Amino acid sequence: MEDYIDIVNKHGKPTGISAPKSEIHTKGHLHNTAHLWLYTLEGNILLQQRAASKPICPLLWDVSVAGHIDAGETSEQAAVREAKEEIGITISEEQLIKIGVFECFQSYPNGIIDNEFHNTFIAEININIEDLTPQKDEVEALKFVSIAQFYKLLKDSEINMHFVASNRAYYKFVMETIKNKITV
């Protein structure tokens, strides 16, 4: 059974109408997603490599956890659910720190139209990567990188095909926010 997603207005607020995920992406409806960036106090960022089977940006490295916010679900509920589904980690809503909502409007050659508002959270974790369980159809691999390594990889992302290069400003904002949180 296909997931239903709330269609939102230009401010990211639900319109009261929901649609199947496939329609959301073929018709380009505005919708919300939850992004969760996980970090350690030592300054390591957990990255997820998108599964090879993903229709958008397969095998590129990206946010620790991300997914659509289901119809009737809050962004916090979605972040907690996606963390459990995608990497097998239990996070509470109280651990989430919302750092903003970011527009991401892109169309892809395969016909997918992504008009998303990324409800973005950060959360500190203290876990070994071996204790995480990647969801096979979503996650190819997981790794920790230092903030310095993150910036080095991001700098050359058009060449090294490591990150989604079009998300550069978003990535930098998230890294600066995490860096400031760690040094406080």
mmCIF file of N, CA and C in Angstrom, residues 38-40 42-48 61 64 89 125-130 132 142-147 149 153:
data_model
loop_
_atom_site.group_PDB
_atom_site.id
_atom_site.type_symbol
_atom_site.label_atom_id
_atom_site.label_comp_id
_atom_site.label_asym_id
_atom_site.label_seq_id
_atom_site.Cartn_x
_atom_site.Cartn_y
_atom_site.Cartn_z
ATOM 1 N N LEU A 38 22.678 13.565 12.437
ATOM 2 C CA LEU A 38 23.163 13.022 13.697
ATOM 3 C C LEU A 38 24.657 13.284 13.821
ATOM 4 N N TYR A 39 25.070 13.684 15.023
ATOM 5 C CA TYR A 39 26.476 14.012 15.252
ATOM 6 C C TYR A 39 26.913 13.545 16.640
ATOM 7 N N THR A 40 28.232 13.423 16.812
ATOM 8 C CA THR A 40 28.798 13.075 18.115
ATOM 9 C C THR A 40 29.432 14.322 18.722
ATOM 10 N N GLU A 42 32.324 14.589 19.644
ATOM 11 C CA GLU A 42 33.679 14.698 19.097
ATOM 12 C C GLU A 42 33.689 15.394 17.735
ATOM 13 N N GLY A 43 32.523 15.728 17.206
ATOM 14 C CA GLY A 43 32.453 16.439 15.933
ATOM 15 C C GLY A 43 32.384 15.540 14.720
ATOM 16 N N ASN A 44 31.881 14.335 14.887
ATOM 17 C CA ASN A 44 31.702 13.433 13.748
ATOM 18 C C ASN A 44 30.241 13.453 13.302
ATOM 19 N N ILE A 45 30.062 13.478 12.013
ATOM 20 C CA ILE A 45 28.735 13.537 11.407
ATOM 21 C C ILE A 45 28.423 12.179 10.792
ATOM 22 N N LEU A 46 27.234 11.639 11.078
ATOM 23 C CA LEU A 46 26.820 10.380 10.464
ATOM 24 C C LEU A 46 26.238 10.681 9.089
ATOM 25 N N LEU A 47 26.807 10.058 8.072
ATOM 26 C CA LEU A 47 26.317 10.208 6.699
ATOM 27 C C LEU A 47 25.712 8.901 6.215
ATOM 28 N N GLN A 48 24.719 9.046 5.376
ATOM 29 C CA GLN A 48 24.053 7.905 4.758
ATOM 30 C C GLN A 48 24.336 7.930 3.265
ATOM 31 N N TRP A 61 26.208 10.476 -1.032
ATOM 32 C CA TRP A 61 26.141 10.586 0.426
ATOM 33 C C TRP A 61 25.312 11.801 0.787
ATOM 34 N N SER A 64 21.929 12.113 7.494
ATOM 35 C CA SER A 64 21.914 10.860 8.265
ATOM 36 C C SER A 64 20.633 10.079 8.042
ATOM 37 N N ILE A 89 17.889 3.194 14.792
ATOM 38 C CA ILE A 89 18.228 3.914 16.016
ATOM 39 C C ILE A 89 16.958 4.508 16.621
ATOM 40 N N ILE A 125 24.282 11.977 19.151
ATOM 41 C CA ILE A 125 24.206 10.540 19.432
ATOM 42 C C ILE A 125 25.527 10.064 20.010
ATOM 43 N N ASN A 126 25.464 8.939 20.660
ATOM 44 C CA ASN A 126 26.655 8.274 21.188
ATOM 45 C C ASN A 126 26.455 6.785 20.903
ATOM 46 N N ILE A 127 26.873 6.368 19.704
ATOM 47 C CA ILE A 127 26.624 4.998 19.266
ATOM 48 C C ILE A 127 27.743 4.558 18.322
ATOM 49 N N ASN A 128 28.020 3.295 18.314
ATOM 50 C CA ASN A 128 28.964 2.736 17.342
ATOM 51 C C ASN A 128 28.225 2.456 16.044
ATOM 52 N N ILE A 129 28.883 2.701 14.957
ATOM 53 C CA ILE A 129 28.249 2.506 13.650
ATOM 54 C C ILE A 129 27.832 1.053 13.441
ATOM 55 N N GLU A 130 28.557 0.122 14.065
ATOM 56 C CA GLU A 130 28.228 -1.297 13.944
ATOM 57 C C GLU A 130 26.883 -1.633 14.596
ATOM 58 N N LEU A 132 24.195 0.126 14.242
ATOM 59 C CA LEU A 132 23.116 0.635 13.394
ATOM 60 C C LEU A 132 22.724 -0.425 12.364
ATOM 61 N N LEU A 142 26.717 3.437 5.691
ATOM 62 C CA LEU A 142 26.769 4.517 6.673
ATOM 63 C C LEU A 142 28.231 4.764 7.020
ATOM 64 N N LYS A 143 28.559 6.006 7.368
ATOM 65 C CA LYS A 143 29.911 6.306 7.838
ATOM 66 C C LYS A 143 29.891 7.593 8.652
ATOM 67 N N PHE A 144 30.868 7.711 9.539
ATOM 68 C CA PHE A 144 31.104 8.951 10.265
ATOM 69 C C PHE A 144 32.221 9.704 9.557
ATOM 70 N N VAL A 145 32.076 11.013 9.443
ATOM 71 C CA VAL A 145 33.150 11.877 8.958
ATOM 72 C C VAL A 145 33.265 13.058 9.907
ATOM 73 N N SER A 146 34.472 13.579 10.042
ATOM 74 C CA SER A 146 34.662 14.778 10.852
ATOM 75 C C SER A 146 34.093 15.969 10.076
ATOM 76 N N ILE A 147 33.868 17.049 10.767
ATOM 77 C CA ILE A 147 33.372 18.258 10.091
ATOM 78 C C ILE A 147 34.392 18.722 9.062
ATOM 79 N N GLN A 149 36.516 16.822 7.361
ATOM 80 C CA GLN A 149 36.399 15.911 6.209
ATOM 81 C C GLN A 149 35.149 16.257 5.395
ATOM 82 N N LEU A 153 35.203 17.137 1.371
ATOM 83 C CA LEU A 153 34.412 16.394 0.390
ATOM 84 C C LEU A 153 33.411 17.305 -0.320
#
